[in-house]
GROMACS .gro file of C-alpha atoms in nm:
model
  308
    1MET     CA    1  -0.003   0.003  -0.007
    2LYS     CA    2   0.127   0.345  -0.061
    3ARG     CA    3   0.219   0.544   0.228
    4LEU     CA    4   0.047   0.873   0.290
    5VAL     CA    5   0.272   1.112   0.463
    6ILE     CA    6   0.118   1.416   0.604
    7VAL     CA    7   0.324   1.727   0.567
    8CYS     CA    8   0.366   1.993   0.797
    9TRP     CA    9   0.411   2.296   0.565
   10ALA     CA   10   0.641   2.497   0.799
   11ALA     CA   11   0.895   2.206   0.754
   12THR     CA   12   0.829   2.160   0.360
   13MET     CA   13   0.766   2.504   0.228
   14LEU     CA   14   0.877   2.395  -0.017
   15ALA     CA   15  -0.579   0.191  -2.240
   16HIS     CA   16  -0.914   0.340  -2.220
   17ILE     CA   17  -1.078   0.506  -2.529
   18ALA     CA   18  -1.045   0.870  -2.473
   19GLY     CA   19  -1.329   1.071  -2.629
   20ALA     CA   20  -1.546   0.784  -2.698
   21SER     CA   21  -1.921   0.854  -2.625
   22GLU     CA   22  -2.089   0.730  -2.343
   23PRO     CA   23  -2.255   0.437  -2.484
   24ALA     CA   24  -1.960   0.337  -2.697
   25ARG     CA   25  -1.758   0.329  -2.347
   26ALA     CA   26  -2.033   0.089  -2.194
   27GLU     CA   27  -2.024  -0.121  -2.498
   28ILE     CA   28  -1.649  -0.161  -2.500
   29ARG     CA   29  -1.704  -0.313  -2.163
   30GLY     CA   30  -1.985  -0.535  -2.259
   31LEU     CA   31  -2.210  -0.369  -2.048
   32LYS     CA   32  -2.540  -0.219  -2.057
   33PRO     CA   33  -2.686   0.065  -1.809
   34THR     CA   34  -2.957  -0.079  -1.565
   35SER     CA   35  -3.192   0.119  -1.307
   36ILE     CA   36  -3.003   0.255  -1.039
   37ASP     CA   37  -3.137   0.018  -0.784
   38ALA     CA   38  -3.026  -0.277  -0.999
   39ALA     CA   39  -2.657  -0.125  -1.021
   40LEU     CA   40  -2.652  -0.070  -0.664
   41SER     CA   41  -2.791  -0.419  -0.562
   42GLN     CA   42  -2.443  -0.574  -0.699
   43PRO     CA   43  -2.062  -0.518  -0.655
   44GLU     CA   44  -2.034  -0.348  -0.972
   45GLY     CA   45  -2.298  -0.164  -1.165
   46LEU     CA   46  -2.362   0.096  -1.424
   47PHE     CA   47  -2.664   0.349  -1.434
   48VAL     CA   48  -2.734   0.660  -1.618
   49PHE     CA   49  -2.829   0.981  -1.414
   50GLU     CA   50  -3.046   1.241  -1.591
   51ALA     CA   51  -2.915   1.573  -1.482
   52ALA     CA   52  -3.093   1.899  -1.442
   53SER     CA   53  -2.929   2.044  -1.768
   54GLY     CA   54  -3.096   1.758  -1.958
   55LYS     CA   55  -2.751   1.595  -2.008
   56SER     CA   56  -2.738   1.190  -1.946
   57ILE     CA   57  -2.426   1.117  -1.714
   58PRO     CA   58  -2.331   0.738  -1.690
   59VAL     CA   59  -2.233   0.682  -1.342
   60TRP     CA   60  -2.025   0.357  -1.255
   61THR     CA   61  -2.069   0.204  -0.923
   62TYR     CA   62  -1.920  -0.022  -0.668
   63VAL     CA   63  -2.054  -0.168  -0.356
   64PRO     CA   64  -1.837  -0.425  -0.155
   65GLU     CA   65  -2.011  -0.736  -0.094
   66ASP     CA   66  -1.951  -0.738   0.280
   67VAL     CA   67  -2.044  -0.390   0.364
   68ASP     CA   68  -2.377  -0.250   0.477
   69ALA     CA   69  -2.462  -0.037   0.192
   70ALA     CA   70  -2.711   0.160   0.414
   71LEU     CA   71  -2.430   0.262   0.650
   72ALA     CA   72  -2.122   0.272   0.427
   73PRO     CA   73  -1.945   0.603   0.362
   74ILE     CA   74  -1.977   0.710   0.010
   75LEU     CA   75  -1.709   0.835  -0.208
   76ILE     CA   76  -1.770   1.020  -0.546
   77VAL     CA   77  -1.483   1.002  -0.763
   78MET     CA   78  -1.406   1.256  -1.045
   79HIS     CA   79  -1.205   1.123  -1.353
   80GLY     CA   80  -0.932   1.276  -1.527
   81ALA     CA   81  -0.909   1.439  -1.876
   82SER     CA   82  -0.960   1.092  -2.065
   83ARG     CA   83  -1.315   1.070  -1.910
   84ASP     CA   84  -1.269   0.714  -1.818
   85ALA     CA   85  -1.467   0.678  -1.512
   86ASP     CA   86  -1.493   0.309  -1.533
   87ARG     CA   87  -1.108   0.293  -1.484
   88TYR     CA   88  -1.121   0.509  -1.190
   89ARG     CA   89  -1.408   0.281  -1.023
   90ASP     CA   90  -1.216  -0.009  -1.071
   91GLU     CA   91  -0.881   0.156  -0.937
   92TRP     CA   92  -1.084   0.222  -0.633
   93ARG     CA   93  -1.236  -0.125  -0.584
   94GLY     CA   94  -0.949  -0.266  -0.360
   95PRO     CA   95  -0.940   0.016  -0.142
   96ALA     CA   96  -1.335   0.030  -0.088
   97ARG     CA   97  -1.329  -0.330  -0.011
   98GLU     CA   98  -1.043  -0.291   0.244
   99HIS     CA   99  -1.192   0.028   0.417
  100GLY     CA  100  -1.565  -0.045   0.359
  101PHE     CA  101  -1.703   0.242   0.146
  102VAL     CA  102  -1.923   0.277  -0.153
  103VAL     CA  103  -1.771   0.431  -0.489
  104ILE     CA  104  -1.982   0.632  -0.740
  105ALA     CA  105  -1.778   0.736  -1.031
  106PRO     CA  106  -1.980   0.997  -1.268
  107GLU     CA  107  -1.861   1.025  -1.636
  108PHE     CA  108  -1.869   1.339  -1.807
  109GLY     CA  109  -1.792   1.229  -2.166
  110ARG     CA  110  -1.663   1.439  -2.420
  111ARG     CA  111  -1.985   1.431  -2.637
  112ASP     CA  112  -2.200   1.666  -2.354
  113PHE     CA  113  -1.872   1.799  -2.203
  114PRO     CA  114  -1.637   1.860  -2.495
  115SER     CA  115  -1.371   2.068  -2.304
  116SER     CA  116  -1.170   2.116  -1.994
  117ARG     CA  117  -1.409   2.466  -1.978
  118ALA     CA  118  -1.719   2.219  -1.974
  119TYR     CA  119  -1.586   1.955  -1.742
  120ASN     CA  120  -1.327   2.077  -1.488
  121LEU     CA  121  -1.379   2.430  -1.494
  122GLY     CA  122  -1.742   2.366  -1.421
  123ASN     CA  123  -1.915   2.525  -1.737
  124VAL     CA  124  -1.972   2.811  -1.499
  125PHE     CA  125  -1.913   3.085  -1.800
  126ASP     CA  126  -2.025   3.062  -2.173
  127LYS     CA  127  -1.726   3.008  -2.388
  128ASP     CA  128  -1.831   3.273  -2.634
  129SER     CA  129  -1.994   3.560  -2.441
  130ARG     CA  130  -1.795   3.477  -2.105
  131PHE     CA  131  -2.115   3.536  -1.924
  132PRO     CA  132  -2.235   3.313  -1.648
  133ASN     CA  133  -2.446   3.018  -1.751
  134SER     CA  134  -2.745   2.892  -1.573
  135SER     CA  135  -2.631   2.686  -1.267
  136LYS     CA  136  -2.852   2.411  -1.408
  137ARG     CA  137  -2.595   2.393  -1.672
  138TRP     CA  138  -2.291   2.367  -1.463
  139SER     CA  139  -2.119   2.041  -1.441
  140PHE     CA  140  -2.065   2.098  -1.068
  141SER     CA  141  -2.423   2.090  -1.029
  142VAL     CA  142  -2.449   1.729  -1.110
  143ILE     CA  143  -2.285   1.621  -0.782
  144GLU     CA  144  -2.551   1.714  -0.497
  145PRO     CA  145  -2.867   1.558  -0.681
  146LEU     CA  146  -2.651   1.246  -0.764
  147PHE     CA  147  -2.584   1.211  -0.416
  148ASP     CA  148  -2.958   1.236  -0.319
  149THR     CA  149  -3.022   0.967  -0.575
  150VAL     CA  150  -2.780   0.731  -0.460
  151LEU     CA  151  -2.905   0.802  -0.109
  152ASP     CA  152  -3.251   0.720  -0.191
  153ALA     CA  153  -3.155   0.387  -0.406
  154LEU     CA  154  -2.915   0.265  -0.107
  155GLY     CA  155  -3.145   0.336   0.168
  156SER     CA  156  -2.861   0.525   0.300
  157ASP     CA  157  -2.829   0.682   0.639
  158GLN     CA  158  -2.525   0.911   0.543
  159THR     CA  159  -2.576   1.252   0.527
  160SER     CA  160  -2.255   1.376   0.380
  161TYR     CA  161  -1.975   1.237   0.126
  162THR     CA  162  -1.626   1.261   0.026
  163LEU     CA  163  -1.534   1.423  -0.314
  164TYR     CA  164  -1.216   1.284  -0.470
  165GLY     CA  165  -1.069   1.387  -0.803
  166HIS     CA  166  -0.745   1.319  -0.966
  167SER     CA  167  -0.575   1.508  -1.220
  168ALA     CA  168  -0.847   1.695  -1.419
  169GLY     CA  169  -1.081   1.566  -1.164
  170SER     CA  170  -0.856   1.718  -0.905
  171GLN     CA  171  -0.936   2.058  -1.072
  172PHE     CA  172  -1.302   1.986  -1.057
  173VAL     CA  173  -1.292   1.909  -0.702
  174HIS     CA  174  -1.113   2.255  -0.590
  175ARG     CA  175  -1.313   2.475  -0.792
  176PHE     CA  176  -1.633   2.307  -0.683
  177MET     CA  177  -1.564   2.402  -0.348
  178TYR     CA  178  -1.563   2.772  -0.433
  179PHE     CA  179  -1.879   2.780  -0.658
  180VAL     CA  180  -2.117   2.493  -0.502
  181ASP     CA  181  -2.305   2.680  -0.188
  182ALA     CA  182  -2.314   2.431   0.115
  183PRO     CA  183  -2.263   2.103  -0.042
  184ARG     CA  184  -2.280   1.811   0.168
  185ALA     CA  185  -1.918   1.711   0.090
  186HIS     CA  186  -1.769   1.666   0.436
  187ARG     CA  187  -1.403   1.618   0.270
  188TYR     CA  188  -1.234   1.728  -0.052
  189ILE     CA  189  -0.955   1.531  -0.194
  190ALA     CA  190  -0.776   1.693  -0.477
  191ALA     CA  191  -0.506   1.479  -0.603
  192ASN     CA  192  -0.222   1.581  -0.848
  193ALA     CA  193  -0.395   1.862  -1.048
  194GLY     CA  194  -0.202   1.994  -1.335
  195TRP     CA  195  -0.289   2.369  -1.244
  196TYR     CA  196  -0.512   2.549  -1.012
  197THR     CA  197  -0.758   2.847  -0.956
  198MET     CA  198  -0.574   3.016  -0.681
  199PRO     CA  199  -0.772   3.170  -0.377
  200VAL     CA  200  -0.679   3.514  -0.482
  201ALA     CA  201  -0.866   3.806  -0.635
  202ASP     CA  202  -0.590   3.982  -0.845
  203VAL     CA  203  -0.531   3.687  -1.097
  204ASP     CA  204  -0.788   3.626  -1.354
  205PHE     CA  205  -1.006   3.334  -1.369
  206PRO     CA  206  -0.936   3.031  -1.432
  207TYR     CA  207  -0.602   3.083  -1.262
  208GLY     CA  208  -0.723   3.303  -1.006
  209LEU     CA  209  -1.068   3.446  -0.897
  210ALA     CA  210  -1.074   3.757  -1.061
  211GLY     CA  211  -1.380   3.782  -1.286
  212ALA     CA  212  -1.512   3.462  -1.151
  213ARG     CA  213  -1.787   3.655  -0.918
  214ILE     CA  214  -1.669   3.487  -0.613
  215THR     CA  215  -1.731   3.682  -0.301
  216THR     CA  216  -1.479   3.741  -0.026
  217LEU     CA  217  -1.722   3.554   0.182
  218GLN     CA  218  -1.705   3.250  -0.058
  219ILE     CA  219  -1.350   3.249  -0.047
  220ALA     CA  220  -1.349   3.248   0.342
  221LYS     CA  221  -1.564   2.940   0.328
  222ALA     CA  222  -1.364   2.746   0.091
  223LEU     CA  223  -1.042   2.817   0.313
  224GLY     CA  224  -1.236   2.672   0.595
  225LYS     CA  225  -1.347   2.359   0.435
  226ASP     CA  226  -1.183   2.009   0.509
  227VAL     CA  227  -0.949   1.992   0.196
  228TRP     CA  228  -0.674   1.754   0.146
  229ILE     CA  229  -0.415   1.841  -0.154
  230LEU     CA  230  -0.253   1.516  -0.219
  231LEU     CA  231   0.055   1.507  -0.420
  232GLY     CA  232   0.250   1.225  -0.544
  233ASP     CA  233   0.616   1.287  -0.477
  234ASP     CA  234   0.722   1.138  -0.807
  235ASP     CA  235   0.484   1.358  -1.007
  236THR     CA  236   0.759   1.575  -1.115
  237ASP     CA  237   0.765   1.529  -1.493
  238THR     CA  238   0.825   1.891  -1.634
  239GLN     CA  239   0.769   1.753  -1.991
  240HIS     CA  240   0.451   1.534  -1.944
  241GLN     CA  241   0.239   1.552  -2.236
  242SER     CA  242  -0.072   1.667  -2.035
  243LEU     CA  243   0.095   1.931  -1.846
  244ARG     CA  244  -0.027   2.280  -1.899
  245ARG     CA  245   0.265   2.524  -1.982
  246THR     CA  246   0.094   2.859  -2.044
  247ARG     CA  247   0.265   3.135  -1.876
  248GLU     CA  248   0.002   3.154  -1.595
  249ALA     CA  249   0.055   2.746  -1.504
  250MET     CA  250   0.436   2.796  -1.527
  251ARG     CA  251   0.389   3.072  -1.257
  252GLN     CA  252   0.249   2.801  -1.019
  253GLY     CA  253   0.552   2.571  -1.087
  254ALA     CA  254   0.751   2.380  -1.311
  255HIS     CA  255   0.552   2.039  -1.235
  256ARG     CA  256   0.237   1.908  -1.043
  257PHE     CA  257   0.426   1.846  -0.735
  258ALA     CA  258   0.544   2.190  -0.708
  259ARG     CA  259   0.187   2.355  -0.813
  260GLY     CA  260   0.025   2.154  -0.550
  261GLN     CA  261   0.252   2.296  -0.296
  262ALA     CA  262   0.191   2.658  -0.431
  263PHE     CA  263  -0.172   2.621  -0.418
  264TYR     CA  264  -0.163   2.526  -0.036
  265ALA     CA  265   0.070   2.823   0.010
  266ALA     CA  266  -0.174   3.063  -0.156
  267GLY     CA  267  -0.465   2.922   0.056
  268LYS     CA  268  -0.257   2.971   0.366
  269SER     CA  269  -0.162   3.327   0.278
  270ALA     CA  270  -0.513   3.414   0.180
  271ALA     CA  271  -0.649   3.290   0.515
  272GLU     CA  272  -0.387   3.478   0.694
  273THR     CA  273  -0.496   3.807   0.492
  274LEU     CA  274  -0.856   3.763   0.540
  275GLY     CA  275  -0.836   3.658   0.932
  276VAL     CA  276  -1.019   3.347   0.877
  277PRO     CA  277  -0.968   2.975   0.983
  278PHE     CA  278  -0.755   2.780   0.735
  279ARG     CA  279  -0.840   2.379   0.726
  280TRP     CA  280  -0.672   2.277   0.444
  281ARG     CA  281  -0.402   1.988   0.464
  282ILE     CA  282  -0.127   1.881   0.233
  283GLY     CA  283  -0.037   1.513   0.206
  284VAL     CA  284   0.216   1.345   0.018
  285ILE     CA  285   0.202   0.999  -0.115
  286GLU     CA  286   0.559   0.863  -0.132
  287GLY     CA  287   0.669   0.707  -0.470
  288ALA     CA  288   0.347   0.804  -0.666
  289GLU     CA  289   0.355   0.939  -1.011
  290HIS     CA  290   0.091   1.099  -1.219
  291ARG     CA  291  -0.136   0.786  -1.137
  292ASN     CA  292  -0.491   0.748  -0.993
  293ASP     CA  293  -0.429   0.393  -0.866
  294GLN     CA  294  -0.131   0.495  -0.670
  295MET     CA  295  -0.314   0.797  -0.520
  296ALA     CA  296  -0.601   0.596  -0.456
  297ASP     CA  297  -0.409   0.342  -0.243
  298GLY     CA  298  -0.254   0.585  -0.040
  299ALA     CA  299  -0.561   0.801   0.005
  300ALA     CA  300  -0.820   0.539   0.092
  301ARG     CA  301  -0.811   0.580   0.472
  302LEU     CA  302  -0.917   0.959   0.454
  303VAL     CA  303  -1.266   0.855   0.324
  304VAL     CA  304  -1.365   0.658   0.627
  305ALA     CA  305  -1.157   0.906   0.878
  306SER     CA  306  -1.384   1.122   1.088
  307PRO     CA  307  -1.430   1.477   0.959
  308ARG     CA  308  -1.248   1.743   1.145
   0.00000   0.00000   0.00000
């Protein structure tokens, strides 16, 4: 098992088919979506969630056989840029069996969410006018009603969930916490994001929050949330094919490991400036590269650990 190291900041300062449509991905696996009740009544399932936007979201599920689904913690997993939620679900099966939680992995396919703006930037702003979209159209707005649907199908007593994302999914997670008002996510786990929306008001969105219509109160609330910034200490490839190299991204660091530390530092500084509580933590998965399976192995205990 990968080892998670809780980092004291003062001491550190420091294949699947990408782009395949939703039905095609299920067909590749030889699977057909079922009802949500049927999907969650077996260890591995697939159902389609109808979002308020009118988009149909395939959702891959895993319920360990030896857990009481009505009592088990719920983990919502956000996939990376390859839009391969089935692989992410599969890579969380072992940790879910070991620690006893349910895995829910929605898939934001390229057919309905064709760009990073539509998926991991939340589809908050129109791509042409730059004006805000209706919140019903946000990719962020899928998560809370999906949680309600899962609760109902499981007959679950859970009142909250953990939201985890890796790579582009990590970008989704840390932006979600700015924009979504009072979600029931009790813990946010952002693993190996390629670049960040910093909690600063003097850098334009999406690299900062200028122009994002986020208030100081919303920033303060985000800084006080139970957030884990998880980093693989071998995720240091400066030439990785999917690493963003814009001028703004490079200012955050030369690689993902450095950029994650810069995000934490920006949060700590913002909290000090605003005089508000800061609850983010940073953790390092030893020996982990830019791989979700390695991060999941090291991060699993955070899903069942008590909220702070």
